[in-house]
Coordinates of N, CA and C in Angstrom, one line a residue:
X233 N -94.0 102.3 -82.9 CA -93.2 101.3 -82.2 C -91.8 101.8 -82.1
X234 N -90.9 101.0 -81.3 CA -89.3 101.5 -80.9 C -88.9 101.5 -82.0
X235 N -89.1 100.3 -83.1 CA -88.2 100.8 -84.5 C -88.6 101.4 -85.8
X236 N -89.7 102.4 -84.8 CA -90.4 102.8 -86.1 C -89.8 104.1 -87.5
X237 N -88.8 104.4 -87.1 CA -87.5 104.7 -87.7 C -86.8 104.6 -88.8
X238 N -86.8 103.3 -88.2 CA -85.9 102.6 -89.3 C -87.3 101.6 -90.0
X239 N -88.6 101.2 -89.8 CA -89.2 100.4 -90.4 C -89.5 101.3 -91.5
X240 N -90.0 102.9 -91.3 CA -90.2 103.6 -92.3 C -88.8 104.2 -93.1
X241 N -88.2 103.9 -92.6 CA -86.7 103.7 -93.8 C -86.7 102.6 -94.7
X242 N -86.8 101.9 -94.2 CA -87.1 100.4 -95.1 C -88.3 100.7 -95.9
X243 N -89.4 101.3 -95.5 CA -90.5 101.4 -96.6 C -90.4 102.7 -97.3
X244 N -89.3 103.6 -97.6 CA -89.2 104.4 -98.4 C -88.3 103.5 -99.3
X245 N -87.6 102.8 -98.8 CA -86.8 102.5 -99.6 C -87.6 101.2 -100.4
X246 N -88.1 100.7 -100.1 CA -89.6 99.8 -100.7 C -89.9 100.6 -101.7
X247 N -90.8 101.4 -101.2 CA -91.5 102.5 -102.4 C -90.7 103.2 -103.4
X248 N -89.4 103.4 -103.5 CA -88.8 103.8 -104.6 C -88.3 102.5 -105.7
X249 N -88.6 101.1 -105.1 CA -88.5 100.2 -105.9 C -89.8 100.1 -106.4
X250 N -90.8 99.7 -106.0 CA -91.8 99.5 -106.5 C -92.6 100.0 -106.8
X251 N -93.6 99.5 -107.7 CA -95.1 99.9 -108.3 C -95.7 100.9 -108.4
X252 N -97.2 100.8 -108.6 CA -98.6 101.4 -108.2 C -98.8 100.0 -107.0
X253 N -98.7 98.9 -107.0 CA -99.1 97.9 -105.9 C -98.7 98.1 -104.7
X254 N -97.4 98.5 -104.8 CA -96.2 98.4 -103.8 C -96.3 100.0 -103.4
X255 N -97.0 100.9 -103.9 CA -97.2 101.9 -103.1 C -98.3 102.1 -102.5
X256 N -99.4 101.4 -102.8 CA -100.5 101.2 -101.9 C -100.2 100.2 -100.7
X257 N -99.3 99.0 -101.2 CA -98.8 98.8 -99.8 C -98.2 99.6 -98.8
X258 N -97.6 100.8 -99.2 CA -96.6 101.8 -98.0 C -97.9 102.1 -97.7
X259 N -99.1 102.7 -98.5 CA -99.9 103.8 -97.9 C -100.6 103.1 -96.6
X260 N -100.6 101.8 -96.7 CA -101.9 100.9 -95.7 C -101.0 100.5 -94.5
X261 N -98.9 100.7 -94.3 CA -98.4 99.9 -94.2 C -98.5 100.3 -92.4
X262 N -98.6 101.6 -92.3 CA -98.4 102.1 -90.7 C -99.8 101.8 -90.0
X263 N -100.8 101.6 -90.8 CA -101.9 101.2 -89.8 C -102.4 99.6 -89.8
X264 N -101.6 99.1 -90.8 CA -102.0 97.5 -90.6 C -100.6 97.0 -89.6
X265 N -99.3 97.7 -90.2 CA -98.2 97.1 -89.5 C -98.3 97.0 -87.7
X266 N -99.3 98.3 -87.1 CA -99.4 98.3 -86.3 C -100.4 97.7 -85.6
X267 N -101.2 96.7 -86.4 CA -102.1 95.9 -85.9 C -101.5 94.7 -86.1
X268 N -101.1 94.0 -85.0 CA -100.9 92.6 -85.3 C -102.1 91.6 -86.0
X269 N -103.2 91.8 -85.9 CA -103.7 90.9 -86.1 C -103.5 91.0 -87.8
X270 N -103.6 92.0 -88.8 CA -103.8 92.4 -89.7 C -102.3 91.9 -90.6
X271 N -101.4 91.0 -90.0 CA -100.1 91.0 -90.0 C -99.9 89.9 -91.7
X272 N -100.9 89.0 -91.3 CA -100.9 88.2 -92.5 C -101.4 89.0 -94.0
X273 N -102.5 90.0 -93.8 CA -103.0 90.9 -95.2 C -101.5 91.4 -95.6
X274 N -100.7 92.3 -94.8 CA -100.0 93.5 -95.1 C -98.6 91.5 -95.9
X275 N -98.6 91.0 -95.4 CA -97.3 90.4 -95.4 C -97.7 90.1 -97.3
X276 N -99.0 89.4 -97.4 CA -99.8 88.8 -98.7 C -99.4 89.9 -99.7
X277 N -99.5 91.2 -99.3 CA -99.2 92.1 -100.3 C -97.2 92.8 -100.8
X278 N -96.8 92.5 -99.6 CA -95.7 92.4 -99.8 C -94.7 91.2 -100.9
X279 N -95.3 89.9 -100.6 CA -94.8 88.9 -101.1 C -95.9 89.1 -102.6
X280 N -96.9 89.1 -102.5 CA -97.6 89.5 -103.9 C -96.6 90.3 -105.2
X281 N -96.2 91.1 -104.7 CA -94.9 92.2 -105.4 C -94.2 91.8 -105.2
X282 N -93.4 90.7 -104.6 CA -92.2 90.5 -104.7 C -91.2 91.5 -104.2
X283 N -91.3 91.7 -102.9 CA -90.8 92.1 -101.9 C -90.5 91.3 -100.6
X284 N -90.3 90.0 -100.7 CA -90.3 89.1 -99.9 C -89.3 89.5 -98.7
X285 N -88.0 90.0 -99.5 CA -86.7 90.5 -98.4 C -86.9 91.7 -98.2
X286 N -88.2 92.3 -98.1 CA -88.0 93.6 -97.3 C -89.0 93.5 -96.6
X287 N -89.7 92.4 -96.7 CA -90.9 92.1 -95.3 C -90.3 91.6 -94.2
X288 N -89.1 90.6 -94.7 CA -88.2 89.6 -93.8 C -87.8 90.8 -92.7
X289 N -87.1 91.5 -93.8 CA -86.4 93.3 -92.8 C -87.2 93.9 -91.7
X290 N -88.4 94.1 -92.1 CA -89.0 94.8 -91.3 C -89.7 94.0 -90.1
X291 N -89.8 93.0 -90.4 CA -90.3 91.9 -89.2 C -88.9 91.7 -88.3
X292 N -87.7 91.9 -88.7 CA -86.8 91.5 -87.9 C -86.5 92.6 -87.2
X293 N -86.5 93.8 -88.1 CA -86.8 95.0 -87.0 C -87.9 95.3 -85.7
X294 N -88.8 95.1 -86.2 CA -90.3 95.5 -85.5 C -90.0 94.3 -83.9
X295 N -89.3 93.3 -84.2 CA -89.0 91.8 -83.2 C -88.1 92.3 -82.5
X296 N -87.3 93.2 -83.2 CA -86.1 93.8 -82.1 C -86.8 95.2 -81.4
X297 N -87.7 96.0 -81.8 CA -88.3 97.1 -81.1 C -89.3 96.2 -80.4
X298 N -89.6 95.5 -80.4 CA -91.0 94.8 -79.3 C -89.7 94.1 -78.2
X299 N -88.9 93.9 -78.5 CA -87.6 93.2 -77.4 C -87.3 94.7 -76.9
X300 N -87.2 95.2 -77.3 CA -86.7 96.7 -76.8 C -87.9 97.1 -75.4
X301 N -89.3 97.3 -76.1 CA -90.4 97.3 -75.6 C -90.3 96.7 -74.2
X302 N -90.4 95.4 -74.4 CA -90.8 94.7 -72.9 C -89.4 94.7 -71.8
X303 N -88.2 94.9 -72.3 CA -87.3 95.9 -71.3 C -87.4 97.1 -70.6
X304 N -88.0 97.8 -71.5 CA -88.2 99.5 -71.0 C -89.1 99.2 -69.9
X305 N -90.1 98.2 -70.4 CA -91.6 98.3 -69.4 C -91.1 97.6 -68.4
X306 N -90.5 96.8 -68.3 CA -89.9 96.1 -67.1 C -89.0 97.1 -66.2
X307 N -88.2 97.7 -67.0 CA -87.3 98.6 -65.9 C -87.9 99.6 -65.6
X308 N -89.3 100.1 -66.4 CA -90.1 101.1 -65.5 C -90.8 100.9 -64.6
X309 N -91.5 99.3 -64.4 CA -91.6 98.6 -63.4 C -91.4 98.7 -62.0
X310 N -89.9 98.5 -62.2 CA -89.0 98.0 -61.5 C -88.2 99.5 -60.7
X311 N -88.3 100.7 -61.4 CA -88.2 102.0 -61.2 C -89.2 102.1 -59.9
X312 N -90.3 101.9 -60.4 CA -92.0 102.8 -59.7 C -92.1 101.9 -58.6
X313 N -91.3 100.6 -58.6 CA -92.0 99.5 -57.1 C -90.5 99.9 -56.3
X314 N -89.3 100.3 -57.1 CA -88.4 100.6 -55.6 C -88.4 102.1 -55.4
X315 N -89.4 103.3 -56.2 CA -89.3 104.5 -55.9 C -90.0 104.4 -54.8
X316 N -91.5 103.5 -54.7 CA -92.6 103.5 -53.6 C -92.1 102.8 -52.3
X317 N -91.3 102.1 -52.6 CA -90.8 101.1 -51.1 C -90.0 102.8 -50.3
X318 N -90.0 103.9 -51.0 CA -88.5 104.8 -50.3 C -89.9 105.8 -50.2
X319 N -90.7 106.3 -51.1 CA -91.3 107.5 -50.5 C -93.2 107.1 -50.8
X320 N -93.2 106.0 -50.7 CA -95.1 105.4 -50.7 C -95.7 105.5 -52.0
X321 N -94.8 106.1 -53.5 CA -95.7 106.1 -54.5 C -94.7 106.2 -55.6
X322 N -94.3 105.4 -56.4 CA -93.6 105.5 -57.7 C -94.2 106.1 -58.6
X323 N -93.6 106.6 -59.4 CA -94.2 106.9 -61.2 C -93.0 106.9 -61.9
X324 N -93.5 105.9 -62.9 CA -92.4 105.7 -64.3 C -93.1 105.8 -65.9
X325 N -92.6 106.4 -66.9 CA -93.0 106.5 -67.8 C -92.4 105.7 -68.9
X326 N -93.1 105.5 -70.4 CA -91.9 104.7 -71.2 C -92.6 105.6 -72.0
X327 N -92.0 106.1 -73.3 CA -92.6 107.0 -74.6 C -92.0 105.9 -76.0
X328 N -92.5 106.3 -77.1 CA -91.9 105.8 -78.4 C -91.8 104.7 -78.2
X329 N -92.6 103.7 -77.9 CA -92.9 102.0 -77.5 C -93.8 101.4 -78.6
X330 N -93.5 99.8 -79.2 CA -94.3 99.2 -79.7 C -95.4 98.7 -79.0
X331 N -96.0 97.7 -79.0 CA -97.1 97.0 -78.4 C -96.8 97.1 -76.9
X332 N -97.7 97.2 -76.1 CA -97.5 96.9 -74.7 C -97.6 95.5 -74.5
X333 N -98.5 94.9 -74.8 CA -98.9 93.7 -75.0 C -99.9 93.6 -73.1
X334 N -99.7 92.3 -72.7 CA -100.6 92.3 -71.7 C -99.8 92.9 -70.4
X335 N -100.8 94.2 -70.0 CA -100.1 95.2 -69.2 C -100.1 94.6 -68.1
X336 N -101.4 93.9 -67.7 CA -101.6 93.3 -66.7 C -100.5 92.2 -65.7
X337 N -99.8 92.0 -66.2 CA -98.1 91.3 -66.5 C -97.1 92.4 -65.5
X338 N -97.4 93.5 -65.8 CA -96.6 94.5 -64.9 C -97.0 95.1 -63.3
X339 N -98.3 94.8 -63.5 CA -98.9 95.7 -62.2 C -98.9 94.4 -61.3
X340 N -99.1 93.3 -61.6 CA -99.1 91.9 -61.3 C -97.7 92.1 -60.1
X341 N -96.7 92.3 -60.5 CA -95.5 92.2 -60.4 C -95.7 93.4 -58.6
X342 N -96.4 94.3 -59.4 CA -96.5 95.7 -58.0 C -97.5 94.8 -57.0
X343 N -98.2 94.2 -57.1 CA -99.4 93.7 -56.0 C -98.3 92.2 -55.2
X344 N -97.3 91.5 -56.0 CA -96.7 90.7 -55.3 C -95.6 91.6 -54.2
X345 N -95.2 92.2 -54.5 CA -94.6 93.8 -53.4 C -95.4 94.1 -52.6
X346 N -97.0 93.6 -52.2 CA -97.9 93.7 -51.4 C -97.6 95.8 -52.1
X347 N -98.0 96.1 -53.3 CA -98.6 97.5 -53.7 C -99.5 97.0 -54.3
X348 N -100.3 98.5 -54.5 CA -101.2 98.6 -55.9 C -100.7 99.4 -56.8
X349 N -100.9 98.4 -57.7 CA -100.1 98.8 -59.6 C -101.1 99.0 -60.6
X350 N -100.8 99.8 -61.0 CA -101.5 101.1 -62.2 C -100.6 101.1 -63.5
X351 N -101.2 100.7 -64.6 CA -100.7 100.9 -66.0 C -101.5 101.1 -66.7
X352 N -101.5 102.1 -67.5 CA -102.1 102.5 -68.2 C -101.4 103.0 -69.7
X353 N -102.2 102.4 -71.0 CA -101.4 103.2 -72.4 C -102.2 104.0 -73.4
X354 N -101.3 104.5 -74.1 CA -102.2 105.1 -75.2 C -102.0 104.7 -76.2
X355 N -102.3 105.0 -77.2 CA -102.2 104.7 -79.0 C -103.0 105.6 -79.9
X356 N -102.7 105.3 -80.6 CA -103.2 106.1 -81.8 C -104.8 105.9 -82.5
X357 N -105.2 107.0 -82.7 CA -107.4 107.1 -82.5 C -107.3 105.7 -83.3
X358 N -107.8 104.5 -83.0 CA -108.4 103.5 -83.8 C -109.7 103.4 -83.5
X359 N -110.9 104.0 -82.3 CA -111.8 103.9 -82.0 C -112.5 105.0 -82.2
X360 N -114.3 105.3 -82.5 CA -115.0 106.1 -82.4 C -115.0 106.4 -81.2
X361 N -115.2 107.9 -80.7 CA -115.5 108.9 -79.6 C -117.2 108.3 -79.5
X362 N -117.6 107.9 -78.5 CA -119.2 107.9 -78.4 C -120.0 109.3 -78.9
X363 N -120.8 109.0 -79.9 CA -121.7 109.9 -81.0 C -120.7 109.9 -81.8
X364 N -119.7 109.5 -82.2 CA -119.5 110.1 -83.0 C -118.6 109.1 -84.8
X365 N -118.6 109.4 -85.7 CA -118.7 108.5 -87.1 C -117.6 107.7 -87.4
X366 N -116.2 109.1 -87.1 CA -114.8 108.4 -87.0 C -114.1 108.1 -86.1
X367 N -112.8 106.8 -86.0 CA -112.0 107.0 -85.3 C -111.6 108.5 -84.3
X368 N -111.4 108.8 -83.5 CA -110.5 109.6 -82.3 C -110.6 109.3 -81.1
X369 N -110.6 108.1 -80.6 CA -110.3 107.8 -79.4 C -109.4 106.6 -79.6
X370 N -109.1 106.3 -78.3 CA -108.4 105.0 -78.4 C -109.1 103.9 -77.9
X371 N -108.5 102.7 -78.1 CA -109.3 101.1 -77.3 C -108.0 101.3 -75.9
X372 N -107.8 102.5 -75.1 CA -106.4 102.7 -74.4 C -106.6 101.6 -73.1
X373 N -105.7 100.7 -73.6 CA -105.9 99.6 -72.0 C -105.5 100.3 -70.9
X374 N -106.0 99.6 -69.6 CA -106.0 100.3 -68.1 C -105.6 98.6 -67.7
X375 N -104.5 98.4 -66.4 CA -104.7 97.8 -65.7 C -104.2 97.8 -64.2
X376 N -105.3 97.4 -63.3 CA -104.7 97.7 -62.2 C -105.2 96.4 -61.2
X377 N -103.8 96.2 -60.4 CA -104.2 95.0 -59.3 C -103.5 95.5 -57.9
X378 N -104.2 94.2 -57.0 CA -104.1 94.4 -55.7 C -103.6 93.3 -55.0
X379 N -103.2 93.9 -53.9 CA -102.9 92.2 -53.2 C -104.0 91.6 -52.2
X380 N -104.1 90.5 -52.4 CA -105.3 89.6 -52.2 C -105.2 88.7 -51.0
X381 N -103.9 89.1 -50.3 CA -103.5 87.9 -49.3 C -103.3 86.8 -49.5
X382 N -104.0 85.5 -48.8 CA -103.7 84.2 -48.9 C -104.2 83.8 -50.4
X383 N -105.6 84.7 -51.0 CA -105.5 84.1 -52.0 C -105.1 84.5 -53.6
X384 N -104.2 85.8 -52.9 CA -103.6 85.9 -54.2 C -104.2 87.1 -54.6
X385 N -103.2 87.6 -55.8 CA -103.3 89.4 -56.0 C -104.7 89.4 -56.8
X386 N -105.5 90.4 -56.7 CA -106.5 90.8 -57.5 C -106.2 91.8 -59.2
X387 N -106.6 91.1 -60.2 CA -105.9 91.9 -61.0 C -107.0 92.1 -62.4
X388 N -107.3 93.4 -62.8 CA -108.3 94.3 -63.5 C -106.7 94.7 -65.6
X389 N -107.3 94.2 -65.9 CA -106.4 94.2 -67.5 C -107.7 94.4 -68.6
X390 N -107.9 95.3 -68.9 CA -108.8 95.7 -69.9 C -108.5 96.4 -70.8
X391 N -109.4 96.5 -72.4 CA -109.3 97.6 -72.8 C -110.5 98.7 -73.0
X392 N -110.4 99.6 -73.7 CA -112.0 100.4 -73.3 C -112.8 100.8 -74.9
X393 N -112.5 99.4 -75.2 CA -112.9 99.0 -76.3 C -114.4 98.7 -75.9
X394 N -115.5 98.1 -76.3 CA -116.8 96.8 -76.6 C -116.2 95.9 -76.3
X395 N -115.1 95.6 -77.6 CA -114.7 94.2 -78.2 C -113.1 94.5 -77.9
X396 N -112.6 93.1 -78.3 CA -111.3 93.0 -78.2 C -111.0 93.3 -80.1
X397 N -110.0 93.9 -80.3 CA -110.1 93.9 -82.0 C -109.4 92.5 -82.2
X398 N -108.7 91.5 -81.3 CA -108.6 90.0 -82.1 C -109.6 89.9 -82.5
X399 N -110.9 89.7 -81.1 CA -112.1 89.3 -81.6 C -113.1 89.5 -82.8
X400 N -112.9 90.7 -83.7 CA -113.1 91.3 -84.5 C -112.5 90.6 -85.6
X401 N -111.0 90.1 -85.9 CA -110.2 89.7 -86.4 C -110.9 88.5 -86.6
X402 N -111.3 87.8 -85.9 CA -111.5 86.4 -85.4 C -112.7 86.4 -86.4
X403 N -114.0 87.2 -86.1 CA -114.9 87.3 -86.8 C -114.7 87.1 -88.2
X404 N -113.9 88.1 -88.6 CA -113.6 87.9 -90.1 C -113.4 87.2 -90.8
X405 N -112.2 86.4 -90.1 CA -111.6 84.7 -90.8 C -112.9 84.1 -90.5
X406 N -113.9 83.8 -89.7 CA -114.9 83.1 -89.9 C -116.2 82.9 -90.3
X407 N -116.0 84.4 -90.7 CA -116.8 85.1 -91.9 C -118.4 84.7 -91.1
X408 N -118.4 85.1 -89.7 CA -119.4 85.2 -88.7 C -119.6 86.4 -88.3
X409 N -121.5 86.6 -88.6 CA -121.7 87.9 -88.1 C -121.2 88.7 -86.4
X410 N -121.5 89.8 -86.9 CA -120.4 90.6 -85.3 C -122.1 91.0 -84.6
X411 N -122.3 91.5 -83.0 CA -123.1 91.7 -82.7 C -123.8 93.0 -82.7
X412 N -124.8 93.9 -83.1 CA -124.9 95.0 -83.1 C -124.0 95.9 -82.4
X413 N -123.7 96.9 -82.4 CA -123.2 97.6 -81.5 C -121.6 97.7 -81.4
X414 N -120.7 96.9 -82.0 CA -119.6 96.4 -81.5 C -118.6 97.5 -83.0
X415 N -119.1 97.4 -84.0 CA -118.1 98.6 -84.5 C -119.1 99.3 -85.5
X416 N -118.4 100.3 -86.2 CA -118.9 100.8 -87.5 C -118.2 100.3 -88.8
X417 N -118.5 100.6 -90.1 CA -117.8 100.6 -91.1 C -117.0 101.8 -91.6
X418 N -116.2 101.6 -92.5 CA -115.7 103.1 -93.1 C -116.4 104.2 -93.1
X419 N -117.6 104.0 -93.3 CA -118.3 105.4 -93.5 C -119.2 105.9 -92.1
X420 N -118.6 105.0 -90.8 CA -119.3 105.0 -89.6 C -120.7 104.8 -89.3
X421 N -120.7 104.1 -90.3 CA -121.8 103.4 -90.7 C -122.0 102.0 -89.5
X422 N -123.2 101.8 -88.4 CA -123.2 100.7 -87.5 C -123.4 99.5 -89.2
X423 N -122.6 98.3 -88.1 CA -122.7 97.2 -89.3 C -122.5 95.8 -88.4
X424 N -123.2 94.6 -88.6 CA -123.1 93.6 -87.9 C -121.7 92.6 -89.3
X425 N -121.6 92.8 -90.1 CA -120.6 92.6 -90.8 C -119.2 92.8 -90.6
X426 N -118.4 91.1 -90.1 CA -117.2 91.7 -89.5 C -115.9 92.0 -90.7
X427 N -116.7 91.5 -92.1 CA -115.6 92.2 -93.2 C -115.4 93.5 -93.5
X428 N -116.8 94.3 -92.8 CA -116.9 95.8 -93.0 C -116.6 96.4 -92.1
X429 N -116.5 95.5 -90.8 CA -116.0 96.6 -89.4 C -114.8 97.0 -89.8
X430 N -114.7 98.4 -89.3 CA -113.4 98.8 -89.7 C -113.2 100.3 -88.0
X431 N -113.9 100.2 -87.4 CA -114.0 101.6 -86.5 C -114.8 100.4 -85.4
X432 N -113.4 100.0 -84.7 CA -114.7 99.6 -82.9 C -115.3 100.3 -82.1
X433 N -116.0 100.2 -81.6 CA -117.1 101.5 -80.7 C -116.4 101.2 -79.1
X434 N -116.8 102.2 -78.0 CA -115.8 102.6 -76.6 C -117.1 101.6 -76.1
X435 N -116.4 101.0 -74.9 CA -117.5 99.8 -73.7 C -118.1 101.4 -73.3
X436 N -119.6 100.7 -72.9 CA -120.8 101.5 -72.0 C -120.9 103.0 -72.2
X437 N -120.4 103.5 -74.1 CA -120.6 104.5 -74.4 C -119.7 105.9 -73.9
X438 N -120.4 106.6 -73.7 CA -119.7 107.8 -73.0 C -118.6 107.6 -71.7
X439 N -118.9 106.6 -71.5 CA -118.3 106.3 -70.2 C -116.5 105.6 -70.5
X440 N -116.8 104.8 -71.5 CA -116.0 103.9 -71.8 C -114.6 104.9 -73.0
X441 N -115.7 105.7 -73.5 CA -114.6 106.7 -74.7 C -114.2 108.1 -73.6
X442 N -115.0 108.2 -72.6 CA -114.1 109.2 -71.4 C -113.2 108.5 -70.8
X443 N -113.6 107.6 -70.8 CA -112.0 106.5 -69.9 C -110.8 107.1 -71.0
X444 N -111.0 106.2 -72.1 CA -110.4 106.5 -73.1 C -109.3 107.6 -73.2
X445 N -110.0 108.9 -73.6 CA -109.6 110.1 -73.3 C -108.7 110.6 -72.2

């Protein structure tokens, strides 16, 4: 994410205060921090050790790189729909970004311009490659819309996940089985247990982890 910099400055400086606890929290801290949903575990462990003002820090950072975030993607936006009005096709890029959040938000913007808008992200492997046990693909959202005329823009916001990982999330807190198919466990192991999903699987297989890719 934009302040990911300085968040991992903050967590060295964490880790030289604390523990055996408080270094298992650095170890977990870059792939839970970057899961929002996961936000309440990593916080439990923080405040557990008694690190309460360096969770505060890092949330106020991570709030100012996601403000950072939805600027950049706006002005890249806003770049690609008045490059296309001058020569019929924009391209804008943003690099070193937190969450995109819902992309579909932006191309929305290109179809009211009577264009078609294309966004697409990447992230870091949190998904199995179809056949295969571990993480190396992404859940990389795609979204693209159109203008619809009288009744309005047509607009496609997905990820190329199965599942959504809130919904995963969701499963958990309610300690409700997940449906075959939808992730593995640590050891890539298929599992209808949403305390042991830990690897979500790509939509429609091959097809869905080639999007991906």
């Amino acid at each position: 994410f934009g302040a990911k910099q300085e968040t991992v400055k903050a967590l060295e400086e964490a880790k030289k205060k604390g523990g055996s606890s408080m270094a298992q929290a650095i170890q977990i801290e870059m792939e839970l921090l970057s899961q929002r949903q996961f936000e309440d575990q990593l916080k439990m462990i923080f405040f557990q050790t008694g690190h309460a003002d360096i969770w505060e820090n890092i949330q106020k950072r991570v709030q100012e790189g996601e403000q950072a975030q939805r600027e950049a993607q706006r002005r890249a936006r806003d770049a690609a729909i008045k490059k296309a009005k001058i020569a019929g096709f924009g391209l804008a890029t943003v690099r070193s970004t937190t969450h995109a959040g819902a992309i579909g938000y932006y191309t929305l913007m290109a179809a009211h311009h009577d264009m078609v808008g294309i966004a697409m992200t990447s992230s870091w492997a949190n998904m199995a490659y179809h056949g295969a046990r571990a993480a190396g693909a992404s859940t990389n959202p795609l979204s693209i819309a159109v203008p619809g005329g009288r009744n309005g823009p047509i607009v496609l916001d997905m990820a190329t996940g199965i599942v959504a990982l809130g919904k995963l999330v969701q499963a958990r807190k309610n300690k409700t089985p997940i449906p075959p198919g939808w992730a593995l466990d640590k050891q890539g192991l298929p599992t209808t247990d949403p305390a042991a999903a830990h690897i979500p699987l790509p939509m429609s297989g091959a097809k869905g982890s080639g999007l991906s890719l």
